[in-house]
Structure formats: C-alpha cells, structure tokens
Amino acid sequence: MARLIRLSPVALPLLGAALIALVATGCSAPKDGNAGGDTSAGHDQSDSSSVVDTSDSGGGDSQAAATGVHGTVQGTVYLQLYTVDENGDTVLMDWDGTYTSYPFGAIFVAAYSTDSDGKETFYAQDVIAHPTVSPDPGGDAYSFDISTDDVQGVNVYASVDYANDGIISTAEPTGAYPSEISVTGNATVSGNDITVMVPYYDSSGGGSGTGWGYGNGGGGDGCTDTVAVSGTTNVAAGYVEGDVAALIYDTSGAGPYAVDRETPSAGGDGSASAPFSITACANVGDYELLGAWDSNANGLFDPADKWGSYVTDPSTDGNPITIGASSLPGLDVLIPFGDFVPTVVPFVSISGTLTSSTDWSAYAGLYVAALKYRPNIDVSVTDLSAGYDLQSWTNADFASTTSLSYHVEVPANTIIYLWAYSDVDGNGMVNGVGEPVAAVDGSTGRLVTGSTSQGGMDLVLATH
C-alpha cells in the first residue's frame, strides 16, 4: 500500500512569518544595536582556508595535479537558532533551554559549481544525521574528497532538513562557506566553516498538517475536495539500493507539495519500480510531477541524487500535469529523465552602486557587507567578514572615482542586513562617530532577499 507523506507544516510558515514580519518594521537610527542579538554568536567564516596536509599521496605528475580540484575539503557546520521580534529584527536564541531535544532533521552538506546558465553540478556530499546543538554552539564536522578536472574551485553549502521528512526541499534553511574553495595535489583544506540560520518553530502552535503540504501557506487550511495522482515510479538503469519517490512541485520549481516515498522492487537488470499514490487538493491547476531516487543512499532526497519526470513515453516529458476535479491514474515517472534538479542552493545576488555625500578620496577603506545580524556600534572589519558576503576596496581602488559598483551573493528568501561602511582613519573599525555609513533602506539595512537577484540597490554614504 502506498504511503502518502505530506511536507510537514513546519517548513514554510516559520520562514514565511519571518519575512512577513518585515513588512511592519519600525525605523530606527542606523547606529542602533542589534536589537537582541550578540554578533559574537556568529562563527568566523574568513575567506582563507587552512591547508592541513599538502602531501601528494598520488605520486603523479605535479603539473597535472595543479589543475582541477583534487583533495579533501573539511569544516564544521554550526546551526544558529533565531527568531524575529515585533520590529522584524533577527534575534539570536540559544538551543539550550529552548527545546528538550533537537526537533529538526539531518544536515546535507555538498560541494558544487554553477555554470553560466545557473545549472548546478555536485561533486561530493556528506550528511550529518544527528546534529549537535547543545551545549551551544555545538557544531559538527564534515569532510569529503573531490576529484574533478572540470572546474578550478567549488562552493560548499549546508542545508537543514527543517521539516524532518527526509527531503531537502527548496525552502530549507541554508548556509554556505562564503568563498570558492580550491585544492590540488591531494591536499586537505580545513576551516571551511558554515553557519546555517535556523528559524525557531513553536510546535505547539503549528498548523493542522492536513492541507496541501507546501501550498496554502505551507500546510495551513487543507481542502475539502481531493483527487488521487497515481502511477508507477521507474528507475531505468543502475539501481542498486535506495528508496524512490514521486513528488509534486509547482511550475516554478518550488516544493515539494506532496510526496510518496517507497522502497522499489528491483528488476534484476538495473531497473526498479514502485507504485505511488498522492492525495492532492482538487482544482489547484498545473504542477510538475517529478521523481527522485536516493542514489547516494544517504537517507535523503537531495540535489545530488538522480531525478526524473512524468513521461508520456520514454522520450517525452509529460509535465505539467493539470490537477482538476478528477483523479489522474496510470502516470509513469522515469528516473533519470531530463535535467531537473531542485534548486536548494538558493543564492541570489544583490548589486548596485556605492557613492558618498562627502569626499571619500582620503578614506582608508570602503566596505559593502551583507550581514546576518543587525550591526552594533563600532563594528570591526573582521566582524564584517563573518557575514554572508563582503566586498571591500582600499584607497587605491576608489581615490580617483566617485562611484563604485558592488555585488554580493546571499541566500534566497532570507533576511539580511545590507550596509556600506567607510574606514576613515584606517584603524580597522567602522561605524564609528563621524564615519559615513549607508543602509539599503536608509534605516536598519534590513532586506528580504527573495527568490531572484536584485539590482539597483544603490547605497549613498552619509554621516549620521
């Protein structure tokens, strides 16, 4: 009998509430404190990895080893619990005393690259099955070996199975090491630490969980009329082990809204199949019916797995399906098929120009920082590097110009604090009295990143 699994109502309401809360924010002076969070609670994510072992155990040609990515990448993943106050500000929380036990799922960690079309290629992955959060700050090590000549560097990110349903959905809390990582000669680079901001969830006030899992606000009100979407999930070749799933995403690629996870029957020739049946709200319109096989056997459906689609024949994609008033039986999902992979490395760029209302030609340095927390008075440049991204210029870069272009990469659908700073006297401290600053909203710097890149976010330095 098919097992219906709906995405837990945990996944979106909390993230959505955090973003909605930003709409009604009050204004305060740019040099206020961080409204309830100690920025020292963040973990250092400096741009330089430390080389632990540079020996070339491969014994091969040193010139060949100098290209591509060949070696071991290591680091620690920290989970920072937070909530959002009545002003929409991020407030850091301790795990100790908040939950009696860790309530969320595993952490998926992966190394990947993105091509010019935004397509992600995964080179290695690790899973932290039982994250350590107590005593604070906790933290768990990850490590993977990479060997590829296709790229010269990789990015590393971590995503938390927030709904604890064995699926890395497109709305999971995500963090990343802020710089591209390079390693050659079978060396080991360590210190590539990642902090994931995890929203607090009060399970006593959650939704009913009876609704169209990812929709209706993430599992809210449910629906009166339902239909069945059913058929067979097929692995075409290469099957050894691992569950399969039929999943429903919306036409923008967000989801899953519902999933049926099954252990397939192997065909003996590398194929495998399992029946599926998903209960959907009637008359909700067009959706994507997709398939996934836990091909890396890590217990999760994640972007590094094999993915497929509903097909009308072995070479024709049948998506989208239209979910109307009647059930949709006899649908075949083929894995692998097509190039769909759920985008759970949801990073977007924020860009614009930096100018100043005063002459900056004699300043020692300028900075644009995408921060995790609202900044304190007198921020050190070192603290800025612990944010999501940082772009900096020395005096030689800007002394003879009045405008700079900036570009920072940040997680999608989250809260950041986007600030520009000037280091007037070169003491390594910014936001001091008399030092011009700028915030993206002219007040707190708070910005909801959304799901697409944003340009034209111009910043004008001024003294406050």
Coordinates of C-alpha atoms in Angstrom, one line a residue:
M1 CA 0.0 0.0 0.0
A2 CA 1.4 3.4 -1.0
R3 CA 2.5 5.6 1.9
L4 CA 1.4 9.2 1.5
I5 CA 3.8 11.7 3.0
R6 CA 2.9 15.4 3.0
L7 CA 5.5 18.0 3.7
S8 CA 5.3 19.0 7.4
P9 CA 3.7 22.3 8.1
V10 CA 7.0 23.3 9.8
A11 CA 8.7 24.1 6.5
L12 CA 7.2 27.3 5.2
P13 CA 5.1 29.0 7.9
L14 CA 8.1 29.9 10.0
L15 CA 10.2 31.2 7.1
G16 CA 7.1 32.9 5.7
A17 CA 6.3 34.5 9.1
A18 CA 9.8 35.8 9.4
L19 CA 9.5 37.5 6.0
I20 CA 6.0 38.8 6.6
A21 CA 7.1 40.3 9.9
L22 CA 9.5 42.5 8.0
V23 CA 6.6 44.4 6.3
A24 CA 5.6 46.2 9.5
T25 CA 9.1 47.2 10.7
G26 CA 9.8 50.4 12.5
C27 CA 12.6 52.8 11.7
S28 CA 15.5 53.5 14.0
A29 CA 18.8 55.2 13.8
P30 CA 21.5 53.4 11.7
K31 CA 23.8 53.2 14.7
D32 CA 21.4 51.3 17.0
G33 CA 22.4 48.0 18.5
N34 CA 21.4 44.6 17.1
A35 CA 18.1 44.5 19.0
G36 CA 18.6 41.3 20.9
G37 CA 21.4 39.5 19.2
D38 CA 25.1 39.3 20.1
T39 CA 27.1 39.4 16.9
S40 CA 29.8 37.4 18.7
A41 CA 27.5 34.4 18.5
G42 CA 28.3 34.1 14.8
H43 CA 31.2 31.9 13.8
D44 CA 34.2 33.0 11.8
Q45 CA 33.9 32.4 8.1
S46 CA 37.1 34.0 6.9
D47 CA 37.9 33.8 3.2
S48 CA 41.1 31.8 3.7
S49 CA 41.0 28.0 4.2
S50 CA 43.9 26.5 6.2
V51 CA 46.0 23.8 4.5
V52 CA 46.5 20.9 6.9
D53 CA 48.2 18.3 4.6
T54 CA 49.8 19.3 1.3
S55 CA 51.4 15.9 0.6
D56 CA 50.7 14.5 -2.8
S57 CA 49.8 10.9 -2.0
G58 CA 49.0 10.2 -5.6
G59 CA 52.6 10.4 -6.7
G60 CA 51.6 11.6 -10.1
D61 CA 52.6 14.4 -12.4
S62 CA 52.7 17.6 -10.3
Q63 CA 51.7 19.7 -13.3
A64 CA 48.5 17.7 -13.8
A65 CA 47.7 17.8 -10.1
A66 CA 47.8 21.6 -10.2
T67 CA 44.7 21.8 -12.3
G68 CA 41.1 21.0 -11.4
V69 CA 40.0 20.2 -7.8
H70 CA 41.7 17.2 -6.2
G71 CA 41.8 16.8 -2.5
T72 CA 39.8 16.8 0.7
V73 CA 37.6 19.6 2.0
Q74 CA 36.8 19.8 5.7
G75 CA 35.0 22.2 8.0
T76 CA 32.3 22.5 10.7
V77 CA 28.6 23.2 10.4
Y78 CA 27.0 25.3 13.1
L79 CA 23.3 25.8 13.5
Q80 CA 22.3 29.3 14.8
L81 CA 18.7 29.4 16.2
Y82 CA 16.9 32.7 15.8
T83 CA 13.5 34.3 15.8
V84 CA 12.1 37.6 14.6
D85 CA 10.9 40.3 17.0
E86 CA 7.9 42.6 16.7
N87 CA 10.1 45.1 14.7
G88 CA 11.2 42.4 12.2
D89 CA 14.7 42.2 13.6
T90 CA 16.6 39.0 13.9
V91 CA 17.0 37.9 17.5
L92 CA 19.5 35.1 18.2
M93 CA 18.5 32.3 20.5
D94 CA 20.3 29.6 22.4
W95 CA 19.4 25.9 21.8
D96 CA 19.9 25.2 25.5
G97 CA 16.6 25.7 27.3
T98 CA 14.6 26.2 24.1
Y99 CA 14.0 22.6 23.1
T100 CA 14.1 19.5 25.2
S101 CA 15.7 17.8 22.1
Y102 CA 16.8 18.8 18.6
P103 CA 13.5 18.9 16.7
F104 CA 14.7 19.1 13.1
G105 CA 16.3 16.7 10.7
A106 CA 19.7 15.9 9.2
I107 CA 22.1 18.4 7.6
F108 CA 23.0 17.9 4.0
V109 CA 26.5 19.3 3.0
A110 CA 27.6 19.4 -0.6
A111 CA 30.3 20.7 -2.9
Y112 CA 29.1 22.1 -6.2
S113 CA 29.7 24.5 -9.0
T114 CA 27.2 26.6 -11.1
D115 CA 27.6 27.2 -14.8
S116 CA 26.6 30.3 -16.7
D117 CA 23.0 29.1 -17.1
G118 CA 22.7 28.5 -13.3
K119 CA 22.8 24.7 -13.6
E120 CA 24.4 23.1 -10.6
T121 CA 26.9 20.2 -10.7
F122 CA 27.6 18.3 -7.5
Y123 CA 31.0 16.7 -6.8
A124 CA 30.7 15.4 -3.2
Q125 CA 28.3 15.3 -0.4
D126 CA 28.2 14.5 3.3
V127 CA 25.3 14.0 5.8
I128 CA 25.2 14.9 9.5
A129 CA 22.5 12.6 10.6
H130 CA 22.2 13.8 14.2
P131 CA 23.3 17.5 14.5
T132 CA 25.0 18.7 17.7
V133 CA 23.5 21.9 19.0
S134 CA 23.9 21.6 22.8
P135 CA 25.7 22.8 24.6
D136 CA 25.9 25.9 22.4
P137 CA 27.4 26.5 20.0
G138 CA 27.6 22.7 19.1
G139 CA 28.8 22.1 15.6
D140 CA 29.6 19.0 13.6
A141 CA 32.5 18.2 11.3
Y142 CA 32.0 17.5 7.6
S143 CA 34.5 16.1 5.2
F144 CA 34.6 14.9 1.6
D145 CA 37.1 14.0 -1.1
I146 CA 36.8 15.7 -4.5
S147 CA 38.5 14.8 -7.8
T148 CA 37.5 16.7 -10.9
D149 CA 39.2 18.5 -13.8
D150 CA 36.0 20.2 -14.8
V151 CA 36.4 23.3 -12.5
Q152 CA 39.2 25.0 -10.7
G153 CA 37.2 25.6 -7.5
V154 CA 34.0 24.6 -5.8
N155 CA 31.5 26.1 -3.4
V156 CA 30.2 24.4 -0.3
Y157 CA 26.9 24.8 1.3
A158 CA 24.8 23.1 4.0
S159 CA 21.0 22.7 4.2
V160 CA 18.9 21.5 7.1
D161 CA 16.0 19.1 6.7
Y162 CA 13.8 21.5 8.6
A163 CA 10.6 19.5 8.2
N164 CA 12.5 16.3 9.2
D165 CA 10.8 14.4 6.4
G166 CA 13.9 13.1 4.6
I167 CA 13.6 15.6 1.8
I168 CA 15.9 18.6 1.2
S169 CA 13.1 20.9 -0.1
T170 CA 13.6 24.3 -1.8
A171 CA 12.7 26.2 1.3
E172 CA 15.1 24.6 3.8
P173 CA 17.4 26.9 5.9
T174 CA 20.7 27.1 4.1
G175 CA 24.2 28.4 4.7
A176 CA 27.4 28.5 2.7
Y177 CA 31.1 29.0 3.1
P178 CA 31.5 32.5 1.7
S179 CA 34.3 31.8 -0.8
E180 CA 35.2 29.4 -3.6
I181 CA 37.4 26.6 -2.4
S182 CA 40.4 25.4 -4.3
V183 CA 42.5 22.3 -3.5
T184 CA 45.1 20.5 -5.6
G185 CA 47.7 17.8 -5.2
N186 CA 45.5 15.6 -3.0
A187 CA 45.9 18.2 -0.2
T188 CA 43.5 18.7 2.7
V189 CA 42.0 22.1 3.3
S190 CA 40.2 22.7 6.6
G191 CA 38.4 25.5 8.4
N192 CA 35.7 25.9 5.8
D193 CA 33.1 26.5 8.4
I194 CA 29.4 27.2 7.7
T195 CA 26.7 28.7 9.9
V196 CA 23.1 28.0 9.0
M197 CA 20.5 30.3 10.4
V198 CA 17.6 28.1 11.6
P199 CA 14.2 29.8 12.4
Y200 CA 12.7 28.9 15.8
Y201 CA 9.5 26.9 15.5
D202 CA 6.9 26.5 18.2
S203 CA 5.4 23.1 17.6
S204 CA 2.5 23.8 20.0
G205 CA 1.2 26.5 17.6
G206 CA 1.7 24.7 14.3
G207 CA -0.8 24.1 11.5
S208 CA -3.0 21.1 11.3
G209 CA -0.8 19.4 8.8
T210 CA -3.9 18.3 6.9
G211 CA -3.5 20.6 3.9
W212 CA -1.8 20.6 0.6
G213 CA 1.6 20.4 2.3
Y214 CA 3.7 23.1 0.7
G215 CA 0.9 25.3 -0.5
N216 CA -1.9 27.2 1.3
G217 CA 0.9 28.9 3.3
G218 CA 2.8 25.7 3.8
G219 CA 0.2 23.2 5.1
G220 CA -2.4 25.5 6.5
D221 CA -6.1 25.2 5.8
G222 CA -6.4 22.0 3.9
C223 CA -9.0 21.4 1.3
T224 CA -12.5 19.8 1.1
D225 CA -12.2 18.1 -2.2
T226 CA -9.3 15.8 -3.1
V227 CA -8.2 13.7 -6.0
A228 CA -5.5 11.0 -6.4
V229 CA -2.4 11.3 -8.6
S230 CA -1.1 7.8 -9.0
G231 CA 1.0 5.5 -11.2
T232 CA 4.5 4.0 -11.1
T233 CA 7.9 5.4 -10.3
N234 CA 10.6 3.7 -12.5
V235 CA 14.4 3.7 -12.3
A236 CA 15.6 3.0 -15.8
A237 CA 19.1 1.6 -15.0
G238 CA 21.8 1.4 -12.5
Y239 CA 19.7 0.7 -9.5
V240 CA 21.5 -0.9 -6.6
E241 CA 19.8 0.4 -3.4
G242 CA 17.8 3.4 -2.1
D243 CA 14.2 4.5 -1.9
V244 CA 12.4 6.2 -4.7
A245 CA 9.8 8.9 -4.6
A246 CA 7.1 10.6 -6.7
L247 CA 6.9 14.3 -5.8
I248 CA 4.8 17.3 -6.8
Y249 CA 6.4 20.7 -7.3
D250 CA 4.9 23.9 -8.6
T251 CA 5.7 25.1 -12.1
S252 CA 8.4 27.5 -10.7
G253 CA 10.3 24.5 -9.3
A254 CA 9.4 25.1 -5.7
G255 CA 8.3 22.3 -3.4
P256 CA 7.6 19.5 -2.9
Y257 CA 4.0 20.0 -2.0
A258 CA 3.5 16.2 -1.5
V259 CA 5.5 13.1 -1.9
D260 CA 5.1 9.3 -1.8
R261 CA 8.3 7.6 -0.8
E262 CA 8.6 3.8 -1.5
T263 CA 11.2 1.1 -1.5
P264 CA 11.1 -0.2 -5.1
S265 CA 11.3 -3.7 -6.4
A266 CA 14.5 -4.4 -8.4
G267 CA 14.1 -5.8 -11.8
G268 CA 17.4 -7.6 -11.9
D269 CA 18.7 -5.7 -14.9
G270 CA 19.5 -2.5 -13.1
S271 CA 15.9 -1.3 -13.2
A272 CA 13.5 -0.8 -10.4
S273 CA 9.9 0.3 -9.9
A274 CA 7.3 1.1 -7.2
P275 CA 3.7 2.2 -7.3
F276 CA 2.8 5.6 -5.9
S277 CA -0.4 7.4 -4.9
I278 CA -0.5 11.0 -3.9
T279 CA -3.6 12.8 -2.5
A280 CA -3.9 16.3 -3.9
C281 CA -6.4 19.1 -3.4
A282 CA -8.8 19.2 -6.4
N283 CA -8.8 22.0 -8.9
V284 CA -5.4 23.5 -8.0
G285 CA -4.2 23.8 -11.6
D286 CA -0.8 23.0 -13.1
Y287 CA 2.0 21.3 -11.3
E288 CA 5.2 19.3 -12.0
L289 CA 5.1 15.6 -11.2
L290 CA 8.7 14.5 -10.6
G291 CA 10.7 11.5 -9.5
A292 CA 13.7 11.0 -7.2
W293 CA 16.0 8.1 -6.4
D294 CA 18.2 8.2 -3.3
S295 CA 21.1 7.1 -5.5
N296 CA 23.7 8.2 -3.0
A297 CA 21.9 6.1 -0.3
N298 CA 22.2 8.8 2.4
G299 CA 18.6 8.5 3.5
L300 CA 17.7 11.9 2.0
F301 CA 16.2 13.0 -1.3
D302 CA 18.7 15.8 -2.2
P303 CA 20.1 17.6 -5.2
A304 CA 23.0 15.1 -5.5
D305 CA 20.5 12.2 -6.2
K306 CA 19.1 11.1 -9.5
W307 CA 16.0 12.9 -10.6
G308 CA 13.3 12.4 -13.2
S309 CA 9.9 13.4 -14.5
Y310 CA 6.5 12.2 -15.5
V311 CA 6.7 10.9 -19.1
T312 CA 4.1 10.1 -21.7
D313 CA 6.7 7.8 -23.4
P314 CA 10.4 7.1 -22.7
S315 CA 11.4 10.2 -24.5
T316 CA 8.6 12.7 -23.9
D317 CA 8.2 14.9 -20.8
G318 CA 4.5 14.9 -19.8
N319 CA 4.7 17.9 -17.4
P320 CA 3.0 19.9 -16.4
I321 CA 0.0 17.9 -15.1
T322 CA -3.3 19.7 -14.5
I323 CA -4.8 18.7 -11.2
G324 CA -8.6 19.3 -11.7
A325 CA -11.7 17.7 -10.4
S326 CA -10.9 14.1 -11.4
S327 CA -8.1 11.7 -10.3
L328 CA -5.1 11.1 -12.5
P329 CA -4.2 7.4 -12.6
G330 CA -1.7 5.4 -14.6
L331 CA 1.1 8.0 -14.7
D332 CA 4.7 6.9 -15.3
V333 CA 7.6 8.7 -13.7
L334 CA 11.0 7.9 -15.2
I335 CA 14.4 8.3 -13.4
P336 CA 16.7 9.6 -14.7
F337 CA 15.0 11.9 -17.2
G338 CA 15.5 15.5 -18.2
D339 CA 17.7 17.9 -16.3
F340 CA 15.6 18.9 -13.4
V341 CA 17.3 19.2 -10.0
P342 CA 15.6 21.0 -7.2
T343 CA 17.3 24.3 -6.6
V344 CA 18.3 24.0 -2.9
V345 CA 21.4 26.1 -3.3
P346 CA 19.2 29.2 -3.3
F347 CA 21.6 32.0 -3.6
V348 CA 20.8 35.3 -5.3
S349 CA 22.9 38.4 -5.9
I350 CA 22.3 41.9 -4.6
S351 CA 24.0 44.6 -6.7
G352 CA 24.1 48.4 -7.1
T353 CA 26.3 51.4 -6.9
L354 CA 28.1 52.9 -3.9
T355 CA 28.5 56.6 -3.8
S356 CA 29.1 59.2 -1.0
S357 CA 27.6 62.5 0.0
T358 CA 31.1 63.6 1.1
D359 CA 34.5 63.4 -0.4
W360 CA 35.9 59.9 0.2
S361 CA 39.2 60.2 -1.6
A362 CA 41.3 60.2 1.6
Y363 CA 39.5 57.3 3.4
A364 CA 41.5 54.2 4.1
G365 CA 38.8 51.7 3.0
L366 CA 35.2 51.2 1.9
Y367 CA 33.1 48.1 2.5
V368 CA 29.7 46.7 1.5
A369 CA 28.6 43.9 3.8
A370 CA 25.7 41.5 3.7
L371 CA 25.3 40.7 7.4
K372 CA 23.4 38.1 9.3
Y373 CA 22.5 40.3 12.2
R374 CA 21.8 44.0 12.7
P375 CA 25.2 45.6 13.3
N376 CA 26.4 47.1 16.6
I377 CA 28.0 50.4 17.1
D378 CA 31.7 50.3 16.2
V379 CA 32.0 47.2 14.1
S380 CA 35.4 45.7 13.3
V381 CA 36.2 44.9 9.7
T382 CA 37.0 41.3 11.0
D383 CA 33.4 41.0 12.2
L384 CA 32.1 42.0 8.7
S385 CA 33.8 39.0 7.2
A386 CA 31.6 36.7 9.3
G387 CA 28.5 37.8 7.4
Y388 CA 27.1 36.3 4.2
D389 CA 29.4 38.3 1.9
L390 CA 31.7 41.2 1.9
Q391 CA 33.1 43.4 -0.8
S392 CA 35.9 45.8 0.1
W393 CA 38.1 48.4 -1.5
T394 CA 41.4 50.1 -0.4
N395 CA 42.1 53.8 -1.0
A396 CA 44.0 53.0 -4.2
D397 CA 40.7 51.5 -5.6
F398 CA 38.5 54.5 -5.1
A399 CA 40.6 57.6 -4.5
S400 CA 40.1 58.8 -8.1
T401 CA 36.5 57.8 -8.6
T402 CA 33.1 58.9 -7.1
S403 CA 31.2 55.7 -7.8
L404 CA 31.8 52.0 -7.2
S405 CA 29.8 49.0 -8.4
Y406 CA 29.2 46.3 -5.8
H407 CA 27.9 42.8 -5.9
V408 CA 27.2 40.4 -3.0
E409 CA 25.9 36.8 -3.0
V410 CA 23.4 35.9 -0.3
P411 CA 20.9 33.1 0.5
A412 CA 17.5 33.5 -1.2
N413 CA 14.3 34.0 0.8
T414 CA 16.0 35.1 4.0
I415 CA 16.7 38.3 6.0
I416 CA 20.0 40.1 5.6
Y417 CA 21.3 43.4 6.7
L418 CA 22.9 45.3 3.9
W419 CA 25.3 48.1 4.9
A420 CA 28.1 50.1 3.5
Y421 CA 30.9 51.4 5.7
S422 CA 33.8 53.7 5.4
D423 CA 37.0 53.3 7.4
V424 CA 38.1 56.9 7.6
D425 CA 41.2 56.6 9.7
G426 CA 42.4 53.0 8.8
N427 CA 42.0 51.6 12.3
G428 CA 40.1 48.6 11.2
M429 CA 36.9 49.8 12.9
V430 CA 33.8 51.1 11.1
N431 CA 30.5 52.7 12.1
G432 CA 32.3 55.0 14.5
V433 CA 31.3 58.6 15.3
G434 CA 31.7 60.7 12.2
E435 CA 32.3 57.8 9.8
P436 CA 29.9 57.8 6.9
V437 CA 27.6 54.7 6.6
A438 CA 24.7 53.7 4.4
A439 CA 21.9 51.2 4.8
V440 CA 19.9 49.7 2.0
D441 CA 16.6 51.0 3.5
G442 CA 18.1 54.2 5.0
S443 CA 17.5 52.9 8.5
T444 CA 18.1 49.3 9.6
G445 CA 19.6 47.8 6.5
R446 CA 17.1 45.0 6.6
L447 CA 16.3 43.3 3.3
V448 CA 14.3 40.3 2.3
T449 CA 16.4 38.7 -0.4
G450 CA 13.5 37.0 -2.3
S451 CA 14.0 34.3 -4.9
T452 CA 15.6 36.3 -7.7
S453 CA 18.6 38.6 -7.9
Q454 CA 18.1 42.3 -7.3
G455 CA 19.9 45.1 -9.0
G456 CA 19.7 48.9 -8.5
M457 CA 20.2 48.6 -4.7
D458 CA 22.2 51.9 -4.6
L459 CA 23.9 53.0 -1.4
V460 CA 25.0 56.5 -0.5
L461 CA 27.4 57.0 2.3
A462 CA 26.5 59.8 4.7
T463 CA 27.4 60.9 8.3
H464 CA 24.6 60.4 10.9

